[in-house]
Amino acid sequence: MAFQVQMSVLDNSDGSAELIIGNTKVIASVSGPIEPKQRQELPNQASLEIIIRPAKGLSTTREKLLEDKLRALLQSIIIRYKYPRQLISIVVQFLVTDEDPKFTANELNAAINCCYFALIDADIALYSSFASVVSCITENKLIQNPTGKELSQSDSHHVVCFNIQEGKADKILLLESQGEFVQEELFNLLSESVSNAEELHTLQRKYLKEKIDQDYIWK
Amino acid sequence: MADLIVPGDKLPIEDPSTVKTTIGPGVYKMPTTHNLIPCSSGVITVETKNSNQLVYIESNNKRYIPHTNDFVIGVVTGVVGESYKVQLQDFSSPVLLGFMAFPNATKKNRPNLKIGSAVYARVLQDIPEIEAELECIDPTTGKEGGFGLLDESGYIFDVELNFARELLFNPKTVFLQLLSTKCQFEIAIGINGKIWIKCGEGLKEKTSDSMETDEEDPATNIKDLRTTLAAANFLIKCQHITQDKLKAELTNAFKGI
C-alpha cells in the first residue's frame, strides 16, 4: 500500500506530519512534553490530549469516538512514564476524506499512520513502531485499502493496527470491525493484514531515513 | 548517514547482563523486565571501550527536556518563594532558579533580576517528578564563569536542538569559525535551542540624556544591530544547507554590511 508523507510541516509545533493514504489526506501535530493544565496533570506519567477535527463542519460525537479509539491505541504505545506531570497534545486535522460519514475506517486508519510520523518527528519515546491497515469483505472477497464506495458496498470492514517489533508485525494493538462476518473470515483477514503492515513499515523506514538525512544535512 | 534505528528494533549491542552498559538518549530501560529498547528514531552509536559499552541514539527534536549539567538560556517569568521561575521554551513547564544560586549571594545580598530578563544557567538537578533547578555558578570554581544575566544588547533566537548541540559540544564545528571571519561576536549557546548573540557592542539602549549629545553613535549602533541580525540569520540558514554552500550563504547574509 502506497502512501506519501511529509514531516515537520508545521513550524510552531514540536512534531507534525502530513499524510496522503488512499484518497484520505490528514495532518497531525504533536506538542509535548509541555506544561499541562492543573486538571490534566497526572503525578507519575504524561497525560494525553487528543483532538480530532473533521474535514468540514464542526466536530461531533463521531470525532469524539475517533478520539477515544486513537487514545486507547496511543496510551499503550507512548512511554508515558518518561514524562511525569507533562502533557502531550495531539491534534489531527482531516483535509480530504473519502467515505460516507457513517463510516470511520479510512479516517481512523489515516489518523493512526499519520500520528506515527508526527510522534517520531516530535521525538516522543515509543515502546515500538506501529502500522495500521484497513480492509473490507464484500461477498466473501477481501479488499485491501477500500475506497469510500467499496466501503459502503461491503458486508463488513475492519481496521487493524499492529505493533512492529524488529521489522515484523507482532501484537494487535487495535482491531475495529463492523458489519456481518464469521470467525474464519476475520482470521483470514488478520493473516493477510500482517504482510501489508510489514510492507507499510518498510515504507515508513524509508521516509524516516530521508528525514534523518534532512535533519543532519549540515554534517 | 549511518544506521537508522526505529522504536521496536533490536539494539545492536552485547548482552547488557554480561557487559557493563551505559545508556544515553533514545534508549529506555524497561522498569519491569530491565530490557533495553530504543525509544526514538535516529542514528545509533555504539562505542566499546575496555569491555564497557556505551549506546545512544542521536536524533533531532524541538522540545527540550532538562538534564543535569546542560547549559541553557531561559527567561525569568516570575518569583516563587526564594526562587525565580524560568521558562526555557514556550509552553514548557517552568524551572526554578534559586536566589542563592548566584555567586556571592547571601540572604541580604539578593540577585536583581527583572521579569523578562534572560539568563544563562546550568541545570543543577533534573528529577522528572519535581521541577528542575538551575544555577548561575560554575561548579568547579564557585565563580560566575560566564553564567548569569544576558544583557539586552544581544539578540536571542531559536534553533533546532541537534544544531545547538553541535555548536556547543563540537569544538571543531565550522559554523562559528566561518562567522568569525566576518565579524566579532559574543555568543551564548543554550542547549535548549536558544542562542544569544551580540556583534560588536550590540544594540545599545537609548538613554534620554545622551540622545542629543552623541552624533556618531547611531551609525555604529545600527551597523552592530545589522551585523547581529545577519549573524543570527546565517546561523538559522545553516541548519538547512549542506556544508559546500556555507560560504555562499555567508556572503549572502552579510551583503551590504
Tab-separated table of N, CA, C and O in Angstrom, chain A residues 8 10-16 31-36 43-44 79 81-86 116 120-129 164-167 201 205-206 208-209 211-219, chain B residues 1-2 4-10 26-28 30 37-43 58-65 87 90-94 127-132 160 162-163 165-166 175 238-243:
chain	number	residue	atom	x	y	z
A	8	SER	N	7.514	17.495	9.711
A	8	SER	CA	7.882	18.869	10.110
A	8	SER	C	7.245	19.917	9.206
A	8	SER	O	7.892	20.855	8.762
A	10	LEU	N	4.638	21.815	10.088
A	10	LEU	CA	4.191	22.962	10.883
A	10	LEU	C	5.376	23.489	11.689
A	10	LEU	O	6.036	22.737	12.395
A	11	ASP	N	5.639	24.781	11.585
A	11	ASP	CA	6.816	25.368	12.228
A	11	ASP	C	6.662	25.479	13.739
A	11	ASP	O	7.626	25.361	14.473
A	12	ASN	N	5.443	25.737	14.197
A	12	ASN	CA	5.268	26.055	15.605
A	12	ASN	C	4.937	24.875	16.496
A	12	ASN	O	4.789	25.041	17.697
A	13	SER	N	4.788	23.678	15.912
A	13	SER	CA	4.545	22.524	16.773
A	13	SER	C	5.834	21.711	16.876
A	13	SER	O	6.727	21.837	16.046
A	14	ASP	N	5.919	20.875	17.915
A	14	ASP	CA	7.144	20.121	18.140
A	14	ASP	C	7.342	19.007	17.121
A	14	ASP	O	8.447	18.626	16.802
A	15	GLY	N	6.222	18.471	16.657
A	15	GLY	CA	6.299	17.439	15.621
A	15	GLY	C	5.040	17.476	14.791
A	15	GLY	O	3.961	17.735	15.317
A	16	SER	N	5.177	17.256	13.503
A	16	SER	CA	3.990	17.269	12.666
A	16	SER	C	4.222	16.413	11.432
A	16	SER	O	5.368	16.152	11.050
A	31	SER	N	2.475	18.343	20.245
A	31	SER	CA	3.208	19.268	21.103
A	31	SER	C	3.474	18.559	22.411
A	31	SER	O	2.545	18.120	23.066
A	32	GLY	N	4.721	18.477	22.775
A	32	GLY	CA	4.962	17.841	24.054
A	32	GLY	C	6.377	17.371	24.191
A	32	GLY	O	7.097	17.302	23.221
A	33	PRO	N	6.796	17.102	25.420
A	33	PRO	CA	6.053	17.287	26.666
A	33	PRO	C	5.974	18.771	27.066
A	33	PRO	O	6.990	19.427	27.126
A	34	ILE	N	4.759	19.252	27.294
A	34	ILE	CA	4.550	20.638	27.682
A	34	ILE	C	3.841	20.706	29.036
A	34	ILE	O	3.466	19.681	29.598
A	35	GLU	N	3.650	21.930	29.525
A	35	GLU	CA	3.037	22.112	30.828
A	35	GLU	C	1.531	21.860	30.728
A	35	GLU	O	0.860	22.469	29.897
A	36	PRO	N	0.991	20.960	31.550
A	36	PRO	CA	-0.438	20.679	31.465
A	36	PRO	C	-1.270	21.683	32.257
A	36	PRO	O	-0.748	22.428	33.076
A	43	PRO	N	0.382	12.576	38.335
A	43	PRO	CA	1.632	12.686	39.101
A	43	PRO	C	2.785	11.851	38.569
A	43	PRO	O	3.937	12.226	38.711
A	44	ASN	N	2.489	10.682	37.982
A	44	ASN	CA	3.623	9.826	37.625
A	44	ASN	C	3.739	9.519	36.132
A	44	ASN	O	4.582	8.748	35.719
A	79	ILE	N	5.722	5.879	25.812
A	79	ILE	CA	6.300	5.600	27.138
A	79	ILE	C	5.944	6.773	28.030
A	79	ILE	O	6.697	7.736	28.141
A	81	TYR	N	5.604	7.022	31.224
A	81	TYR	CA	6.306	7.188	32.500
A	81	TYR	C	7.579	8.016	32.340
A	81	TYR	O	8.187	8.416	33.317
A	82	LYS	N	7.984	8.221	31.112
A	82	LYS	CA	9.190	9.020	30.859
A	82	LYS	C	8.911	10.509	31.057
A	82	LYS	O	9.831	11.293	31.231
A	83	TYR	N	7.663	10.901	30.995
A	83	TYR	CA	7.329	12.327	31.100
A	83	TYR	C	6.302	12.565	32.197
A	83	TYR	O	5.168	12.939	31.903
A	84	PRO	N	6.645	12.326	33.469
A	84	PRO	CA	5.641	12.539	34.511
A	84	PRO	C	5.243	14.011	34.615
A	84	PRO	O	6.060	14.885	34.346
A	85	ARG	N	4.007	14.279	34.957
A	85	ARG	CA	3.448	15.633	35.165
A	85	ARG	C	3.445	16.464	33.888
A	85	ARG	O	3.314	17.672	33.948
A	86	GLN	N	3.594	15.844	32.745
A	86	GLN	CA	3.642	16.606	31.499
A	86	GLN	C	2.419	16.280	30.655
A	86	GLN	O	1.690	15.333	30.926
A	116	TYR	N	1.883	8.245	13.840
A	116	TYR	CA	3.196	7.604	13.979
A	116	TYR	C	4.305	8.559	13.554
A	116	TYR	O	5.281	8.763	14.280
A	120	ILE	N	7.120	10.487	15.955
A	120	ILE	CA	8.555	10.306	15.696
A	120	ILE	C	9.199	11.666	15.465
A	120	ILE	O	10.294	11.953	15.962
A	121	ASP	N	8.499	12.537	14.746
A	121	ASP	CA	9.041	13.862	14.446
A	121	ASP	C	9.229	14.675	15.733
A	121	ASP	O	10.183	15.433	15.866
A	122	ALA	N	8.314	14.490	16.686
A	122	ALA	CA	8.421	15.196	17.965
A	122	ALA	C	9.400	14.504	18.906
A	122	ALA	O	9.666	15.002	19.993
A	123	ASP	N	9.908	13.338	18.511
A	123	ASP	CA	10.851	12.559	19.302
A	123	ASP	C	10.253	12.122	20.638
A	123	ASP	O	10.933	12.111	21.657
A	124	ILE	N	8.969	11.787	20.632
A	124	ILE	CA	8.324	11.234	21.816
A	124	ILE	C	8.739	9.768	21.937
A	124	ILE	O	8.792	9.055	20.936
A	125	ALA	N	9.065	9.335	23.149
A	125	ALA	CA	9.526	7.959	23.346
A	125	ALA	C	8.399	6.964	23.112
A	125	ALA	O	7.305	7.112	23.658
A	126	LEU	N	8.667	5.956	22.287
A	126	LEU	CA	7.673	4.930	21.961
A	126	LEU	C	8.218	3.550	22.338
A	126	LEU	O	9.408	3.304	22.215
A	127	TYR	N	7.311	2.664	22.775
A	127	TYR	CA	7.726	1.298	23.081
A	127	TYR	C	8.109	0.560	21.806
A	127	TYR	O	9.027	-0.251	21.778
A	128	SER	N	7.350	0.792	20.743
A	128	SER	CA	7.660	0.133	19.481
A	128	SER	C	7.017	0.925	18.357
A	128	SER	O	6.269	1.865	18.593
A	129	SER	N	7.330	0.541	17.112
A	129	SER	CA	6.677	1.165	15.974
A	129	SER	C	5.289	0.560	15.797
A	129	SER	O	4.974	-0.484	16.370
A	164	ILE	N	5.124	-3.121	15.617
A	164	ILE	CA	6.165	-3.688	14.764
A	164	ILE	C	7.404	-3.900	15.609
A	164	ILE	O	7.990	-2.953	16.115
A	165	GLN	N	7.780	-5.155	15.814
A	165	GLN	CA	8.999	-5.492	16.555
A	165	GLN	C	10.007	-6.063	15.573
A	165	GLN	O	9.734	-7.054	14.901
A	166	GLU	N	11.166	-5.450	15.490
A	166	GLU	CA	12.246	-5.902	14.616
A	166	GLU	C	11.759	-6.114	13.189
A	166	GLU	O	12.064	-7.106	12.549
A	167	GLY	N	10.957	-5.187	12.714
A	167	GLY	CA	10.504	-5.238	11.327
A	167	GLY	C	9.358	-6.205	11.069
A	167	GLY	O	8.872	-6.324	9.953
A	201	HIS	N	5.561	-0.818	6.944
A	201	HIS	CA	6.660	-0.445	7.835
A	201	HIS	C	7.955	-0.198	7.059
A	201	HIS	O	8.713	0.713	7.382
A	205	ARG	N	10.142	3.237	7.190
A	205	ARG	CA	11.586	3.367	7.409
A	205	ARG	C	12.218	4.244	6.353
A	205	ARG	O	13.112	5.036	6.637
A	206	LYS	N	11.756	4.068	5.119
A	206	LYS	CA	12.327	4.837	4.012
A	206	LYS	C	12.138	6.344	4.268
A	206	LYS	O	13.065	7.133	4.113
A	208	LEU	N	11.563	7.785	7.185
A	208	LEU	CA	12.303	8.211	8.371
A	208	LEU	C	13.776	8.416	8.050
A	208	LEU	O	14.417	9.328	8.571
A	209	LYS	N	14.299	7.569	7.170
A	209	LYS	CA	15.694	7.715	6.747
A	209	LYS	C	15.880	9.062	6.046
A	209	LYS	O	16.839	9.785	6.300
A	211	LYS	N	14.144	11.691	6.488
A	211	LYS	CA	14.028	12.754	7.485
A	211	LYS	C	15.356	12.961	8.218
A	211	LYS	O	15.801	14.090	8.407
A	212	ILE	N	15.993	11.842	8.613
A	212	ILE	CA	17.275	11.939	9.327
A	212	ILE	C	18.326	12.606	8.437
A	212	ILE	O	19.070	13.478	8.883
A	213	ASP	N	18.363	12.210	7.168
A	213	ASP	CA	19.334	12.816	6.256
A	213	ASP	C	19.088	14.320	6.136
A	213	ASP	O	20.022	15.112	6.059
A	214	GLN	N	17.843	14.709	6.145
A	214	GLN	CA	17.494	16.124	6.032
A	214	GLN	C	17.862	16.888	7.308
A	214	GLN	O	18.360	18.009	7.247
A	215	ASP	N	17.641	16.237	8.460
A	215	ASP	CA	17.927	16.889	9.745
A	215	ASP	C	19.413	17.144	9.938
A	215	ASP	O	19.798	18.103	10.589
A	216	TYR	N	20.232	16.248	9.406
A	216	TYR	CA	21.677	16.385	9.620
A	216	TYR	C	22.376	16.775	8.327
A	216	TYR	O	23.511	16.409	8.082
A	217	ILE	N	21.697	17.564	7.525
A	217	ILE	CA	22.218	17.953	6.207
A	217	ILE	C	23.500	18.763	6.344
A	217	ILE	O	24.374	18.728	5.484
A	218	TRP	N	23.662	19.456	7.486
A	218	TRP	CA	24.835	20.325	7.676
A	218	TRP	C	26.067	19.561	8.141
A	218	TRP	O	27.128	20.117	8.296
A	219	LYS	N	25.911	18.255	8.406
A	219	LYS	CA	27.058	17.474	8.906
A	219	LYS	C	28.145	17.329	7.849
A	219	LYS	O	27.862	17.087	6.693
B	1	MET	N	24.630	8.799	5.551
B	1	MET	CA	24.419	8.788	7.005
B	1	MET	C	24.394	7.347	7.511
B	1	MET	O	24.057	6.423	6.784
B	2	ALA	N	24.761	7.212	8.763
B	2	ALA	CA	24.914	5.878	9.353
B	2	ALA	C	23.564	5.175	9.559
B	2	ALA	O	22.574	5.567	8.970
B	4	LEU	N	20.069	3.708	10.601
B	4	LEU	CA	18.818	4.205	11.167
B	4	LEU	C	18.256	3.146	12.105
B	4	LEU	O	18.287	1.962	11.812
B	5	ILE	N	17.758	3.616	13.255
B	5	ILE	CA	17.075	2.691	14.152
B	5	ILE	C	15.725	3.301	14.500
B	5	ILE	O	15.602	4.521	14.612
B	6	VAL	N	14.688	2.471	14.586
B	6	VAL	CA	13.367	2.982	14.943
B	6	VAL	C	12.878	2.218	16.168
B	6	VAL	O	13.395	1.144	16.477
B	7	PRO	N	11.897	2.770	16.924
B	7	PRO	CA	11.372	2.056	18.080
B	7	PRO	C	10.886	0.662	17.677
B	7	PRO	O	10.293	0.503	16.617
B	8	GLY	N	11.178	-0.319	18.509
B	8	GLY	CA	10.766	-1.681	18.199
B	8	GLY	C	11.900	-2.510	17.633
B	8	GLY	O	11.821	-3.735	17.614
B	9	ASP	N	12.966	-1.863	17.163
B	9	ASP	CA	14.115	-2.601	16.647
B	9	ASP	C	14.915	-3.194	17.794
B	9	ASP	O	14.746	-2.825	18.948
B	10	LYS	N	15.819	-4.120	17.422
B	10	LYS	CA	16.709	-4.707	18.429
B	10	LYS	C	17.971	-3.861	18.491
B	10	LYS	O	18.499	-3.470	17.461
B	26	GLY	N	17.610	8.293	23.951
B	26	GLY	CA	16.991	7.428	22.945
B	26	GLY	C	16.933	5.969	23.320
B	26	GLY	O	16.352	5.166	22.611
B	27	VAL	N	17.557	5.606	24.454
B	27	VAL	CA	17.492	4.211	24.896
B	27	VAL	C	16.748	4.184	26.223
B	27	VAL	O	17.004	5.011	27.095
B	28	TYR	N	15.820	3.242	26.352
B	28	TYR	CA	14.977	3.167	27.544
B	28	TYR	C	15.145	1.808	28.201
B	28	TYR	O	15.191	0.784	27.523
B	30	MET	N	13.403	-0.850	30.393
B	30	MET	CA	12.066	-1.198	30.875
B	30	MET	C	12.147	-1.492	32.366
B	30	MET	O	12.939	-2.333	32.786
B	37	ILE	N	15.554	-0.978	25.291
B	37	ILE	CA	14.893	-0.848	23.990
B	37	ILE	C	15.186	0.548	23.425
B	37	ILE	O	15.372	1.491	24.184
B	38	PRO	N	15.218	0.665	22.100
B	38	PRO	CA	15.325	2.005	21.521
B	38	PRO	C	13.959	2.679	21.577
B	38	PRO	O	12.955	2.048	21.268
B	39	CYS	N	13.895	3.933	22.027
B	39	CYS	CA	12.589	4.572	22.121
B	39	CYS	C	12.452	5.775	21.191
B	39	CYS	O	11.422	6.429	21.192
B	40	SER	N	13.488	6.087	20.424
B	40	SER	CA	13.298	7.136	19.433
B	40	SER	C	13.986	6.732	18.138
B	40	SER	O	14.794	5.805	18.115
B	41	SER	N	13.623	7.436	17.079
B	41	SER	CA	14.139	7.080	15.771
B	41	SER	C	15.315	7.987	15.444
B	41	SER	O	15.211	9.198	15.560
B	42	GLY	N	16.438	7.411	15.065
B	42	GLY	CA	17.604	8.233	14.764
B	42	GLY	C	18.806	7.395	14.390
B	42	GLY	O	18.664	6.232	13.997
B	43	VAL	N	19.970	7.998	14.556
B	43	VAL	CA	21.216	7.316	14.211
B	43	VAL	C	21.793	6.708	15.468
B	43	VAL	O	22.015	7.394	16.456
B	58	GLU	N	21.139	9.338	18.353
B	58	GLU	CA	21.180	10.772	18.044
B	58	GLU	C	19.986	11.088	17.145
B	58	GLU	O	19.813	10.501	16.085
B	59	SER	N	19.141	12.009	17.606
B	59	SER	CA	18.005	12.375	16.774
B	59	SER	C	17.692	13.840	17.000
B	59	SER	O	18.143	14.454	17.964
B	60	ASN	N	16.920	14.378	16.104
B	60	ASN	CA	16.600	15.797	16.187
B	60	ASN	C	15.231	15.986	16.829
B	60	ASN	O	14.334	15.196	16.622
B	61	ASN	N	15.090	17.032	17.624
B	61	ASN	CA	13.763	17.359	18.139
B	61	ASN	C	13.726	18.834	18.474
B	61	ASN	O	14.739	19.527	18.422
B	62	LYS	N	12.547	19.301	18.808
B	62	LYS	CA	12.397	20.731	19.088
B	62	LYS	C	12.124	20.989	20.565
B	62	LYS	O	12.395	22.067	21.058
B	63	ARG	N	11.547	20.035	21.247
B	63	ARG	CA	11.170	20.242	22.648
B	63	ARG	C	12.317	19.805	23.542
B	63	ARG	O	12.843	18.711	23.398
B	64	TYR	N	12.677	20.670	24.482
B	64	TYR	CA	13.824	20.381	25.344
B	64	TYR	C	13.361	19.803	26.669
B	64	TYR	O	12.417	20.303	27.276
B	65	ILE	N	14.041	18.763	27.120
B	65	ILE	CA	13.793	18.188	28.445
B	65	ILE	C	15.062	18.396	29.269
B	65	ILE	O	16.137	17.996	28.842
B	87	GLN	N	11.457	30.222	32.260
B	87	GLN	CA	10.858	29.494	31.138
B	87	GLN	C	11.973	29.166	30.139
B	87	GLN	O	12.680	30.071	29.687
B	90	ASP	N	8.710	28.062	25.089
B	90	ASP	CA	7.293	28.390	25.190
B	90	ASP	C	6.502	27.142	25.575
B	90	ASP	O	6.719	26.071	25.009
B	91	PHE	N	5.604	27.282	26.511
B	91	PHE	CA	4.682	26.222	26.945
B	91	PHE	C	5.338	25.065	27.691
B	91	PHE	O	4.679	24.117	28.052
B	92	SER	N	6.670	25.111	27.909
B	92	SER	CA	7.299	24.075	28.720
B	92	SER	C	7.023	24.360	30.189
B	92	SER	O	6.734	25.491	30.560
B	93	SER	N	7.145	23.310	31.015
B	93	SER	CA	6.990	23.526	32.448
B	93	SER	C	8.109	24.435	32.926
B	93	SER	O	9.254	24.246	32.544
B	94	PRO	N	7.783	25.423	33.791
B	94	PRO	CA	8.841	26.326	34.255
B	94	PRO	C	9.838	25.602	35.148
B	94	PRO	O	9.506	24.612	35.793
B	127	ILE	N	15.251	15.845	38.321
B	127	ILE	CA	14.352	14.749	38.676
B	127	ILE	C	13.010	15.016	37.994
B	127	ILE	O	12.399	16.053	38.249
B	128	PRO	N	12.569	14.124	37.093
B	128	PRO	CA	11.377	14.456	36.298
B	128	PRO	C	10.115	14.668	37.132
B	128	PRO	O	9.227	15.396	36.701
B	129	GLU	N	10.057	14.037	38.314
B	129	GLU	CA	8.839	14.155	39.111
B	129	GLU	C	8.691	15.533	39.760
B	129	GLU	O	7.601	15.909	40.163
B	130	ILE	N	9.795	16.256	39.924
B	130	ILE	CA	9.697	17.592	40.514
B	130	ILE	C	10.295	18.613	39.549
B	130	ILE	O	10.929	18.250	38.569
B	131	GLU	N	10.085	19.884	39.874
B	131	GLU	CA	10.576	20.935	38.991
B	131	GLU	C	12.098	20.940	38.938
B	131	GLU	O	12.754	20.789	39.970
B	132	ALA	N	12.649	21.106	37.743
B	132	ALA	CA	14.105	21.137	37.587
B	132	ALA	C	14.650	22.428	38.187
B	132	ALA	O	13.935	23.413	38.310
B	160	GLU	N	17.124	24.462	16.065
B	160	GLU	CA	16.743	23.109	16.448
B	160	GLU	C	17.782	22.548	17.406
B	160	GLU	O	18.934	22.974	17.411
B	162	ASN	N	19.345	19.702	17.735
B	162	ASN	CA	20.548	18.992	17.289
B	162	ASN	C	21.614	19.980	16.839
B	162	ASN	O	22.800	19.761	17.024
B	163	PHE	N	21.190	21.098	16.271
B	163	PHE	CA	22.136	22.114	15.805
B	163	PHE	C	22.781	22.831	16.995
B	163	PHE	O	23.978	23.094	16.993
B	165	ARG	N	23.295	21.534	19.902
B	165	ARG	CA	24.257	20.580	20.478
B	165	ARG	C	25.561	20.583	19.693
B	165	ARG	O	26.644	20.565	20.274
B	166	GLU	N	25.435	20.599	18.358
B	166	GLU	CA	26.630	20.621	17.505
B	166	GLU	C	27.478	21.858	17.809
B	166	GLU	O	28.690	21.767	17.978
B	175	PHE	N	30.875	26.318	11.752
B	175	PHE	CA	29.958	27.449	11.577
B	175	PHE	C	30.446	28.713	12.281
B	175	PHE	O	30.458	29.795	11.701
B	238	CYS	N	21.977	27.979	8.267
B	238	CYS	CA	22.942	26.876	8.261
B	238	CYS	C	22.294	25.521	8.543
B	238	CYS	O	22.798	24.488	8.125
B	239	GLN	N	21.166	25.528	9.244
B	239	GLN	CA	20.529	24.272	9.628
B	239	GLN	C	19.983	23.510	8.437
B	239	GLN	O	19.711	22.321	8.525
B	240	HIS	N	19.771	24.204	7.333
B	240	HIS	CA	19.066	23.555	6.224
B	240	HIS	C	19.890	23.462	4.952
B	240	HIS	O	19.345	23.194	3.891
B	241	ILE	N	21.203	23.711	5.031
B	241	ILE	CA	22.003	23.630	3.812
B	241	ILE	C	23.197	22.699	4.018
B	241	ILE	O	23.612	22.444	5.147
B	242	THR	N	23.749	22.211	2.930
B	242	THR	CA	24.933	21.361	3.015
B	242	THR	C	26.165	22.248	3.180
B	242	THR	O	26.130	23.442	2.895
B	243	GLN	N	27.254	21.622	3.645
B	243	GLN	CA	28.433	22.407	4.018
B	243	GLN	C	29.072	23.143	2.845
B	243	GLN	O	29.664	24.202	3.035
